[in-house]
Short mmCIF file of C-alpha atoms and ligand atoms in Angstrom, two decimals:
data_model
loop_
_atom_site.label_atom_id
_atom_site.label_comp_id
_atom_site.label_asym_id
_atom_site.label_seq_id
_atom_site.Cartn_x
_atom_site.Cartn_y
_atom_site.Cartn_z
CA MET A 1 -13.24 -22.85 13.36
CA LYS A 2 -13.92 -22.06 17.00
CA LEU A 3 -13.68 -18.49 18.17
CA ILE A 4 -11.25 -17.74 20.97
CA PHE A 5 -14.18 -17.36 23.39
CA GLU A 6 -15.24 -20.91 22.60
CA ARG A 7 -11.84 -22.39 23.30
CA GLY A 8 -10.30 -23.13 26.69
CA SER A 9 -12.14 -23.37 29.98
CA GLU A 10 -12.43 -21.78 33.42
CA GLY A 11 -9.12 -21.66 35.20
CA GLN A 12 -6.83 -22.23 32.23
CA GLY A 13 -4.23 -19.57 31.69
CA CYS A 14 -0.75 -18.83 30.48
CA ALA A 15 0.44 -15.76 32.34
CA VAL A 16 3.89 -16.28 33.82
CA LEU A 17 4.37 -12.93 35.52
CA PRO A 18 6.89 -12.18 38.24
CA ALA A 19 5.51 -11.36 41.69
CA CYS A 20 4.30 -7.80 41.99
CA ASP A 21 6.93 -5.58 43.63
CA VAL A 22 5.06 -2.28 43.66
CA PRO A 23 2.29 -1.33 46.06
CA PRO A 24 -1.12 -2.32 44.69
CA VAL A 25 -3.57 0.46 43.82
CA THR A 26 -7.33 -0.01 43.98
CA LEU A 27 -9.09 1.77 41.15
CA PRO A 28 -12.61 3.07 41.55
CA LYS A 29 -15.05 0.39 40.43
CA GLN A 30 -16.28 1.31 36.94
CA ARG A 31 -17.32 -2.00 35.50
CA THR A 32 -20.76 -3.21 36.39
CA LYS A 33 -20.40 -6.63 34.79
CA GLU A 34 -17.47 -8.98 35.14
CA LEU A 35 -15.11 -8.97 32.19
CA ARG A 36 -15.38 -12.33 30.49
CA LEU A 37 -11.95 -12.88 28.97
CA PRO A 38 -11.15 -16.19 27.31
CA GLN A 39 -9.16 -18.52 29.54
CA LEU A 40 -6.64 -20.53 27.56
CA SER A 41 -3.37 -22.34 28.17
CA GLU A 42 -0.34 -21.16 26.22
CA CYS A 43 -0.67 -24.29 24.09
CA GLY A 44 -4.34 -23.57 23.35
CA LEU A 45 -3.56 -19.96 22.49
CA SER A 46 -0.74 -20.95 20.18
CA ARG A 47 -3.01 -23.42 18.37
CA HIS A 48 -5.73 -20.80 18.05
CA TYR A 49 -3.44 -18.38 16.23
CA THR A 50 -1.88 -21.13 14.12
CA GLU A 51 -5.35 -22.18 13.01
CA LEU A 52 -6.20 -18.58 12.16
CA ALA A 53 -2.97 -18.23 10.19
CA LYS A 54 -3.82 -21.33 8.17
CA GLU A 55 -7.09 -19.73 7.03
CA VAL A 56 -5.20 -16.84 5.50
CA HIS A 57 -3.40 -16.66 2.15
CA GLY A 58 -0.10 -14.84 2.40
CA VAL A 59 2.93 -14.34 0.18
CA ASN A 60 4.51 -17.30 1.96
CA ASP A 61 1.61 -19.54 0.90
CA GLY A 62 1.56 -18.85 -2.80
CA PHE A 63 1.19 -16.50 -5.72
CA TYR A 64 -0.41 -13.17 -4.73
CA PRO A 65 -0.93 -11.02 -7.84
CA LEU A 66 -3.04 -8.35 -6.11
CA GLY A 67 -2.74 -5.35 -8.44
CA SER A 68 -1.60 -2.02 -7.03
CA CYS A 69 -0.61 -3.67 -3.74
CA THR A 70 2.85 -5.02 -4.68
CA MET A 71 2.65 -8.24 -2.69
CA LYS A 72 6.26 -9.15 -3.28
CA TYR A 73 8.17 -11.65 -1.19
CA ASN A 74 9.72 -9.98 1.85
CA PRO A 75 13.26 -11.27 2.46
CA LYS A 76 13.74 -12.75 5.92
CA VAL A 77 16.94 -10.76 6.43
CA ASN A 78 14.74 -7.66 6.82
CA GLU A 79 12.93 -9.39 9.68
CA ALA A 80 16.23 -10.33 11.28
CA ALA A 81 17.33 -6.69 11.16
CA ALA A 82 14.01 -5.44 12.53
CA SER A 83 14.14 -7.86 15.47
CA LEU A 84 17.54 -6.74 16.77
CA TRP A 85 17.29 -5.68 20.40
CA GLY A 86 18.86 -2.33 19.70
CA PHE A 87 15.81 -1.53 17.59
CA THR A 88 13.04 -3.28 19.51
CA LYS A 89 13.92 -2.57 23.13
CA ILE A 90 14.16 1.21 22.96
CA HIS A 91 11.94 4.03 24.07
CA PRO A 92 11.09 7.05 21.95
CA LEU A 93 11.96 9.40 24.81
CA GLN A 94 15.40 7.87 25.37
CA PRO A 95 18.27 10.44 25.32
CA GLU A 96 19.60 10.96 21.80
CA HIS A 97 23.15 9.82 22.58
CA THR A 98 21.83 6.38 23.53
CA VAL A 99 19.97 5.83 20.22
CA GLN A 100 22.45 7.12 17.67
CA GLY A 101 22.04 3.93 15.65
CA CYS A 102 18.30 4.49 15.31
CA LEU A 103 18.84 8.09 14.24
CA GLU A 104 21.34 6.85 11.70
CA VAL A 105 18.77 4.34 10.32
CA CYS A 106 16.31 7.19 9.82
CA ARG A 107 18.92 9.47 8.29
CA GLN A 108 20.17 6.88 5.83
CA THR A 109 16.67 5.79 4.84
CA GLU A 110 15.63 9.40 4.23
CA GLN A 111 18.75 9.99 2.13
CA LEU A 112 18.32 6.87 0.00
CA LEU A 113 14.62 7.47 -0.56
CA CYS A 114 15.30 11.10 -1.51
CA GLU A 115 17.83 9.89 -4.02
CA ILE A 116 15.39 7.36 -5.49
CA THR A 117 12.53 9.83 -5.73
CA GLY A 118 14.49 12.96 -6.68
CA MET A 119 13.28 14.77 -3.56
CA GLU A 120 15.30 16.92 -1.16
CA ALA A 121 13.74 16.26 2.25
CA MET A 122 11.58 13.59 3.80
CA THR A 123 9.50 12.65 6.80
CA LEU A 124 9.17 9.05 7.95
CA GLN A 125 6.23 9.80 10.22
CA PRO A 126 3.12 8.84 8.19
CA ALA A 127 1.89 5.30 8.85
CA ALA A 128 0.61 4.40 5.36
CA GLY A 129 0.15 5.63 1.84
CA ALA A 130 -3.18 7.32 2.51
CA HIS A 131 -1.70 8.95 5.60
CA GLY A 132 1.17 10.19 3.44
CA GLU A 133 -1.28 11.66 0.95
CA PHE A 134 -2.98 13.56 3.74
CA THR A 135 0.39 14.78 5.02
CA GLY A 136 1.57 15.82 1.56
CA LEU A 137 -1.63 17.76 0.94
CA LEU A 138 -1.19 19.60 4.24
CA LEU A 139 2.32 20.58 3.08
CA MET A 140 0.83 21.99 -0.13
CA LYS A 141 -1.81 23.85 1.83
CA ALA A 142 0.81 25.27 4.24
CA TYR A 143 2.85 26.42 1.27
CA HIS A 144 -0.01 28.27 -0.41
CA ASP A 145 -1.10 29.75 2.93
CA SER A 146 2.44 30.94 3.70
CA ARG A 147 2.31 33.01 0.53
CA GLY A 148 -1.08 34.43 1.38
CA ASP A 149 -2.54 32.57 -1.62
CA LYS A 150 -5.84 31.62 0.01
CA LYS A 151 -7.93 30.99 -3.09
CA ARG A 152 -6.27 27.68 -3.99
CA THR A 153 -8.90 25.30 -2.69
CA LYS A 154 -9.07 22.67 -5.44
CA ILE A 155 -7.16 19.46 -6.04
CA ILE A 156 -7.34 17.91 -9.50
CA VAL A 157 -7.58 14.11 -9.50
CA PRO A 158 -7.96 11.93 -12.62
CA ASP A 159 -10.88 9.48 -12.52
CA SER A 160 -8.45 6.54 -12.64
CA ALA A 161 -7.08 7.49 -9.20
CA HIS A 162 -7.05 5.24 -6.16
CA GLY A 163 -9.98 6.10 -3.89
CA THR A 164 -7.67 7.33 -1.17
CA ASN A 165 -6.62 10.31 -3.34
CA PRO A 166 -9.93 12.17 -3.40
CA ALA A 167 -10.63 11.04 0.18
CA SER A 168 -7.34 12.52 1.44
CA ALA A 169 -7.94 15.75 -0.48
CA VAL A 170 -11.35 16.17 1.17
CA MET A 171 -9.91 15.35 4.60
CA ALA A 172 -7.26 18.01 4.09
CA GLY A 173 -10.02 20.53 3.41
CA PHE A 174 -9.84 20.73 -0.38
CA THR A 175 -12.52 20.36 -3.01
CA VAL A 176 -11.87 17.60 -5.57
CA VAL A 177 -12.04 18.24 -9.30
CA SER A 178 -12.21 14.91 -11.09
CA ILE A 179 -11.03 14.83 -14.69
CA PRO A 180 -11.89 11.94 -17.02
CA SER A 181 -9.04 9.87 -18.47
CA ARG A 182 -8.61 9.38 -22.19
CA ASP A 183 -9.48 6.05 -23.81
CA ASP A 184 -5.84 5.03 -23.48
CA GLY A 185 -6.03 5.44 -19.70
CA CYS A 186 -3.76 8.52 -19.60
CA VAL A 187 -4.44 12.09 -18.54
CA ASP A 188 -6.47 14.17 -20.99
CA LEU A 189 -4.32 17.28 -21.46
CA GLU A 190 -7.18 19.40 -22.72
CA LYS A 191 -9.34 18.51 -19.73
CA LEU A 192 -6.42 19.21 -17.43
CA ARG A 193 -5.81 22.61 -19.03
CA ALA A 194 -9.47 23.45 -18.65
CA ALA A 195 -9.49 22.43 -14.97
CA ALA A 196 -6.26 24.16 -13.92
CA GLY A 197 -6.51 27.76 -12.84
CA GLU A 198 -6.16 30.30 -10.06
CA ASP A 199 -8.05 28.09 -7.62
CA THR A 200 -5.87 25.02 -8.25
CA ALA A 201 -3.90 23.98 -5.19
CA GLY A 202 -2.46 21.01 -7.02
CA LEU A 203 -2.75 17.76 -8.91
CA MET A 204 -2.55 14.23 -7.50
CA LEU A 205 -1.25 11.66 -9.92
CA THR A 206 -0.03 8.07 -9.90
CA ASN A 207 2.63 7.29 -12.53
CA PRO A 208 2.73 4.62 -13.79
CA ASN A 209 -0.98 5.07 -13.31
CA THR A 210 -3.55 2.70 -11.91
CA VAL A 211 -4.04 0.96 -15.25
CA GLY A 212 -0.34 0.10 -15.35
CA LEU A 213 0.77 2.66 -17.92
CA PHE A 214 3.50 5.29 -17.78
CA ASP A 215 1.98 8.58 -18.92
CA LYS A 216 4.19 9.74 -21.77
CA ASN A 217 2.96 13.31 -21.38
CA ILE A 218 4.11 13.47 -17.79
CA LEU A 219 6.34 16.55 -18.25
CA GLU A 220 3.59 18.44 -20.00
CA ILE A 221 1.09 17.45 -17.31
CA THR A 222 3.21 18.70 -14.44
CA SER A 223 4.08 21.92 -16.22
CA ILE A 224 0.41 22.71 -16.94
CA VAL A 225 -0.20 22.55 -13.17
CA HIS A 226 2.92 24.56 -12.33
CA GLU A 227 2.01 27.25 -14.84
CA ALA A 228 -1.37 27.57 -13.16
CA GLY A 229 0.45 28.08 -9.84
CA GLY A 230 -0.41 24.64 -8.41
CA LEU A 231 1.83 21.90 -7.05
CA ASN A 232 2.18 18.31 -8.22
CA TYR A 233 1.66 15.40 -5.84
CA TYR A 234 3.02 11.97 -6.77
CA ASP A 235 1.19 8.95 -5.42
CA GLY A 236 4.18 6.61 -5.14
CA ALA A 237 2.22 3.37 -4.71
CA ASN A 238 3.44 2.22 -8.12
CA LEU A 239 7.06 3.12 -7.63
CA ASN A 240 7.98 -0.57 -7.90
CA ALA A 241 7.82 -0.21 -11.70
CA VAL A 242 10.31 2.64 -11.93
CA MET A 243 12.45 2.71 -8.79
CA GLY A 244 16.10 3.38 -9.63
CA ILE A 245 15.10 4.17 -13.24
CA ALA A 246 12.83 7.22 -13.32
CA ARG A 247 12.35 9.78 -10.53
CA PRO A 248 9.17 11.69 -9.69
CA GLY A 249 11.38 14.70 -8.85
CA ASP A 250 12.58 14.76 -12.46
CA MET A 251 9.02 14.38 -13.76
CA GLY A 252 8.03 17.68 -12.18
CA PHE A 253 6.55 16.50 -8.91
CA ASP A 254 6.96 18.55 -5.71
CA VAL A 255 5.68 16.06 -3.13
CA VAL A 256 5.63 12.27 -3.11
CA HIS A 257 4.59 9.53 -0.75
CA LEU A 258 6.05 6.05 -0.77
CA ASN A 259 4.46 2.90 0.54
CA LEU A 260 7.38 1.20 2.29
CA HIS A 261 5.14 -1.81 2.96
CA LYS A 262 4.58 -2.21 -0.79
CA THR A 263 7.71 -1.20 -2.69
CA PHE A 264 10.26 -1.60 0.08
CA SER A 265 9.21 -4.95 1.32
CA THR A 266 7.35 -5.18 4.62
CA PRO A 267 4.70 -7.85 5.09
CA HIS A 268 1.30 -6.20 4.68
CA GLY A 269 -2.30 -6.98 3.94
CA GLY A 270 -3.47 -7.69 7.45
CA GLY A 271 -3.89 -4.05 8.34
CA GLY A 272 -0.40 -2.97 9.19
CA PRO A 273 1.84 -1.66 10.46
CA GLY A 274 2.86 0.19 7.32
CA SER A 275 4.86 3.28 6.56
CA GLY A 276 4.19 6.11 4.11
CA PRO A 277 7.16 8.49 4.09
CA VAL A 278 6.60 11.80 2.36
CA GLY A 279 9.38 13.41 0.36
CA CYS A 280 9.36 16.95 -0.96
CA LYS A 281 11.40 19.56 -2.75
CA ALA A 282 13.46 21.91 -0.56
CA PHE A 283 10.90 24.74 -0.67
CA LEU A 284 8.39 22.54 1.16
CA ALA A 285 10.84 21.16 3.74
CA PRO A 286 10.15 23.90 6.36
CA PHE A 287 6.59 22.53 6.67
CA LEU A 288 7.48 18.84 7.22
CA PRO A 289 5.89 17.21 10.29
CA GLY A 290 7.45 15.56 13.29
CA ARG A 291 11.08 15.40 14.22
CA ARG A 292 13.80 14.44 11.75
CA PRO A 293 17.42 13.41 12.27
CA ALA A 294 19.98 16.19 11.85
CA GLY A 295 23.66 16.74 12.49
CA ARG A 296 26.84 15.16 11.20
CA GLU A 297 28.95 13.12 13.59
CA LYS A 298 26.46 13.20 16.43
CA LEU A 299 22.86 13.09 15.35
CA HIS A 300 19.93 14.76 17.07
CA TRP A 301 16.23 15.24 16.36
CA GLU A 302 15.14 18.49 14.81
CA THR A 303 11.76 20.05 14.10
CA SER A 304 11.16 22.02 10.88
CA SER A 305 10.77 25.78 11.26
CA HIS A 306 7.17 25.99 10.02
CA SER A 307 6.15 22.40 10.76
CA ILE A 308 2.53 21.42 10.19
CA GLY A 309 2.80 19.60 13.52
CA SER A 310 2.91 15.85 14.09
CA VAL A 311 0.88 13.37 12.05
CA LYS A 312 1.86 10.35 14.15
CA ALA A 313 3.45 9.73 17.51
CA PHE A 314 7.23 10.13 17.60
CA TYR A 315 9.04 8.70 14.58
CA GLY A 316 6.34 6.71 12.79
CA ASN A 317 6.47 2.96 12.44
CA PHE A 318 10.18 2.74 12.99
CA LEU A 319 10.61 -1.02 12.52
CA VAL A 320 9.08 -0.80 9.04
CA VAL A 321 11.75 1.78 8.27
CA VAL A 322 14.41 -0.65 9.50
CA ARG A 323 13.06 -3.30 7.11
CA ALA A 324 13.08 -0.81 4.22
CA LEU A 325 16.70 0.16 4.91
CA SER A 326 17.72 -3.46 5.12
CA TYR A 327 15.99 -4.06 1.78
CA LEU A 328 17.61 -1.02 0.16
CA LEU A 329 21.07 -1.94 1.34
CA THR A 330 20.82 -5.62 0.38
CA LEU A 331 19.60 -4.81 -3.16
CA GLY A 332 21.86 -1.80 -3.60
CA ARG A 333 22.33 0.48 -6.55
CA GLU A 334 22.19 -2.34 -9.10
CA GLY A 335 19.51 -4.41 -7.41
CA ILE A 336 16.84 -1.72 -7.03
CA PRO A 337 16.47 -0.94 -10.77
CA GLU A 338 16.83 -4.65 -11.57
CA ALA A 339 13.89 -5.43 -9.28
CA ALA A 340 11.81 -2.80 -11.11
CA GLN A 341 12.80 -4.21 -14.51
CA ASN A 342 11.89 -7.74 -13.46
CA ALA A 343 8.54 -6.53 -12.09
CA VAL A 344 7.77 -5.01 -15.51
CA LEU A 345 9.09 -8.07 -17.36
CA ASN A 346 6.96 -10.45 -15.30
CA ALA A 347 3.82 -8.41 -15.87
CA ASN A 348 4.39 -8.25 -19.60
CA TYR A 349 5.18 -11.97 -19.76
CA MET A 350 1.91 -12.87 -18.09
CA MET A 351 -0.09 -10.37 -20.08
CA THR A 352 1.32 -11.62 -23.37
CA LYS A 353 0.54 -15.23 -22.47
CA LEU A 354 -3.05 -14.41 -21.55
CA GLN A 355 -4.19 -11.75 -23.99
CA ASP A 356 -5.44 -14.18 -26.66
CA LEU A 357 -8.12 -15.31 -24.18
CA TYR A 358 -8.48 -12.44 -21.72
CA PRO A 359 -9.10 -9.05 -23.35
CA MET A 360 -6.79 -6.39 -21.95
CA ALA A 361 -8.34 -3.05 -21.09
CA TYR A 362 -5.50 -1.14 -22.77
CA PRO A 363 -3.31 -2.14 -25.70
CA GLY A 364 0.48 -2.21 -25.78
CA ILE A 365 3.24 -2.84 -23.29
CA CYS A 366 2.37 -2.43 -19.64
CA MET A 367 4.48 -1.48 -16.66
CA HIS A 368 4.41 -3.62 -13.50
CA GLU A 369 0.73 -4.54 -13.72
CA PHE A 370 -2.01 -4.98 -16.29
CA VAL A 371 -5.78 -4.71 -16.28
CA MET A 372 -8.08 -7.10 -18.08
CA SER A 373 -11.74 -6.60 -18.68
CA LEU A 374 -14.20 -9.51 -18.34
CA GLU A 375 -17.05 -7.45 -19.75
CA LYS A 376 -17.40 -9.56 -22.91
CA MET A 377 -17.07 -12.81 -20.95
CA LYS A 378 -19.79 -11.73 -18.54
CA HIS A 379 -22.06 -10.78 -21.41
CA GLU A 380 -21.53 -14.07 -23.23
CA THR A 381 -21.33 -16.61 -20.39
CA GLY A 382 -22.55 -14.84 -17.27
CA VAL A 383 -19.13 -15.44 -15.68
CA SER A 384 -17.95 -12.24 -13.98
CA ALA A 385 -14.60 -10.91 -12.85
CA MET A 386 -15.69 -11.91 -9.34
CA ASP A 387 -16.32 -15.54 -10.44
CA ILE A 388 -12.84 -15.77 -12.00
CA ALA A 389 -11.24 -14.25 -8.92
CA LYS A 390 -13.09 -16.64 -6.60
CA SER A 391 -12.19 -19.67 -8.63
CA LEU A 392 -8.47 -18.79 -8.53
CA LEU A 393 -8.69 -19.41 -4.79
CA ASP A 394 -9.38 -23.11 -5.46
CA TYR A 395 -5.98 -23.28 -7.17
CA GLY A 396 -4.12 -21.70 -4.27
CA ILE A 397 -3.77 -18.33 -6.00
CA HIS A 398 -4.77 -15.09 -4.35
CA PRO A 399 -7.22 -13.22 -6.59
CA PRO A 400 -6.08 -10.14 -8.50
CA THR A 401 -7.58 -6.78 -7.55
CA MET A 402 -11.23 -6.76 -8.61
CA TYR A 403 -13.37 -3.96 -9.98
CA PHE A 404 -10.55 -1.43 -9.79
CA PRO A 405 -9.82 0.93 -11.43
CA LEU A 406 -13.44 2.02 -11.62
CA ILE A 407 -13.10 3.18 -15.22
CA VAL A 408 -12.75 -0.43 -16.48
CA GLU A 409 -15.86 -2.66 -16.55
CA GLU A 410 -15.42 -6.09 -14.90
CA ALA A 411 -11.79 -5.28 -14.15
CA LEU A 412 -9.16 -7.70 -12.91
CA MET A 413 -5.83 -6.08 -12.18
CA VAL A 414 -2.83 -8.40 -12.06
CA GLU A 415 0.53 -7.50 -10.54
CA PRO A 416 2.84 -10.49 -10.45
CA THR A 417 5.86 -8.64 -8.89
CA GLU A 418 9.54 -9.36 -9.48
CA THR A 419 9.91 -12.01 -6.82
CA GLU A 420 7.96 -14.68 -8.76
CA SER A 421 9.83 -17.21 -10.85
CA ARG A 422 8.98 -18.03 -14.44
CA GLU A 423 7.71 -21.43 -13.21
CA THR A 424 5.20 -19.78 -10.88
CA LEU A 425 4.05 -17.44 -13.64
CA ASP A 426 3.65 -20.39 -16.06
CA GLU A 427 1.59 -22.28 -13.49
CA ALA A 428 -0.62 -19.26 -12.90
CA ILE A 429 -1.03 -18.71 -16.67
CA ALA A 430 -2.13 -22.36 -17.03
CA VAL A 431 -4.68 -21.87 -14.24
CA PHE A 432 -6.10 -18.70 -15.82
CA ARG A 433 -6.43 -20.55 -19.13
CA GLU A 434 -8.08 -23.54 -17.49
CA ILE A 435 -10.60 -21.28 -15.78
CA TRP A 436 -11.33 -19.61 -19.11
CA GLN A 437 -12.17 -23.02 -20.59
CA LYS A 438 -14.45 -23.76 -17.64
CA ALA A 439 -16.21 -20.46 -18.14
CA LYS A 440 -17.03 -21.52 -21.67
CA THR A 441 -18.05 -25.12 -20.93
CA ASP A 442 -19.39 -25.08 -17.37
CA PRO A 443 -20.09 -21.50 -16.27
CA ALA A 444 -22.38 -22.64 -13.46
CA SER A 445 -19.46 -24.26 -11.61
CA LEU A 446 -17.66 -20.93 -11.48
CA HIS A 447 -20.57 -19.24 -9.74
CA GLU A 448 -20.04 -21.78 -6.91
CA ALA A 449 -16.32 -21.21 -6.50
CA PRO A 450 -14.40 -21.41 -4.25
CA VAL A 451 -15.18 -24.89 -2.99
CA ARG A 452 -11.85 -25.81 -1.45
CA THR A 453 -11.43 -22.93 1.02
CA GLY A 454 -12.65 -22.75 4.61
CA ILE A 455 -15.20 -20.12 3.69
CA GLY A 456 -17.00 -19.97 0.35
CA ARG A 457 -18.61 -16.68 -0.60
CA PRO A 458 -19.30 -14.48 2.36
CA ASP A 459 -21.82 -11.67 2.04
CA GLU A 460 -19.19 -9.00 1.50
CA VAL A 461 -21.52 -6.02 1.50
CA GLY A 462 -23.21 -7.33 4.65
CA ALA A 463 -19.84 -7.86 6.32
CA ALA A 464 -18.80 -4.29 5.49
CA ARG A 465 -22.07 -2.63 6.40
CA HIS A 466 -23.05 -4.67 9.43
CA PRO A 467 -19.84 -6.00 10.94
CA ILE A 468 -20.22 -8.09 14.07
CA LEU A 469 -17.37 -6.90 16.21
CA ARG A 470 -18.46 -8.18 19.60
CA TYR A 471 -18.86 -11.71 20.78
CA GLU A 472 -22.29 -12.44 22.20
CA PHE A 473 -22.09 -14.96 25.01
C1 PLP B 501 -2.21 1.22 -1.91
C2 PLP B 501 -2.45 2.50 -2.62
C3 PLP B 501 -2.71 3.67 -1.91
C4 PLP B 501 -2.92 3.73 -0.42
O1 PLP B 501 -1.85 3.23 0.32
P1 PLP B 501 -2.07 2.59 1.78
O2 PLP B 501 -0.69 2.31 2.22
O3 PLP B 501 -2.90 1.37 1.56
O4 PLP B 501 -2.77 3.60 2.61
C5 PLP B 501 -2.83 4.85 -2.64
N1 PLP B 501 -2.74 4.85 -3.98
C6 PLP B 501 -2.51 3.72 -4.70
C7 PLP B 501 -2.43 3.80 -6.19
C8 PLP B 501 -2.38 2.51 -4.04
O5 PLP B 501 -2.18 1.39 -4.72
#
């Protein structure tokens, strides 16, 4: 398709601005060359973005089983709530008495999320999961520092962890101690015991973990870390499997982040905006960042006594919080656990219907997602996890997560989510099975896939390492 710079022509435009009613100011001339902005009519601009949107696969286009990302359908009522003028046409510096409704949204969301996670205080400021991790780690650091315990410099992270975990720990100034997982994908207690000690600041763990399994030793894991004087951080990206059923607070975790854009239903995948609230136990609350709603009848903003500062401007991505609250209130006390149960049911249904052809990386019942390994297939036919993923695109299915977690060779991680019907799952199962047949009979065709999309196989490494971010006229 044409780039925006190649559309339109000199003199076209769509600005309908009122006449200027303030005195003009002449700025010192900085620019040596004239700025060459595209000139398009409103119609041309609208078509440009519609064309772009058509090139993209979203939840509204079809099945999107991208493991660990929880690409569930986002109910439109959330959008309706988030587009109310009282939420969109406000200013963060407006006097508190004029935005009581917004404070109430934050207060209720914090309360409900604390209840779901078993935490006692929460900040809505972080903009994403990774940002929440960083924030949570700073809380842990502030806690150890406040007790004069300066030797706790290490964060233990299992090798199955999402890449953001070790990255956040390093950004927060810690050293990462990676511990290998057992063959069943769970934490190796002996390795954990050996790693935990006087220099342990804490452990970061995802549960259910990144291979889709609930660690049955979770209480022992968290107590090993506590006994060593460390804190437990819960990566809540997989909360969709257990929300309303099991609480990180009861599992022995002290800090948790949630990905509102995953579990609590905000469209994501295009780079944001997201929201990664961080909840904690009461003893960490004095360190929370930003301003939080306080008061009873009349609400006001309050800063924690030993706050680590701000991690984002004002109140975070507020409209994502509005969507999350709308989602929480529409599903309610019965609907939230039911969504989790259906997410787990859908994953197990798909896994069971595929496991005679596709070897699963771990045996037994899964939680909300499962990981298959195409190692044997690649060895026998030359067809890789990448080939399978690419060929799904020709059937209108978004590929599963590929080559993650790193501990599984030729991994494909499938997360169907609770919002898919049995019919959709059956169609997807049939497609997976058809592709498997093709891999056996005509492997060469799979190396060519996809053939029905606008773009075939871009050079992904090249695109990441040498991105072209500027249009050359
Ligand atoms: C998505 C994810 C993250 C990071 O969350 P973002 O919102 O993308 O920053 C961290 N851990 C796990 C397990 C995830 O799936």
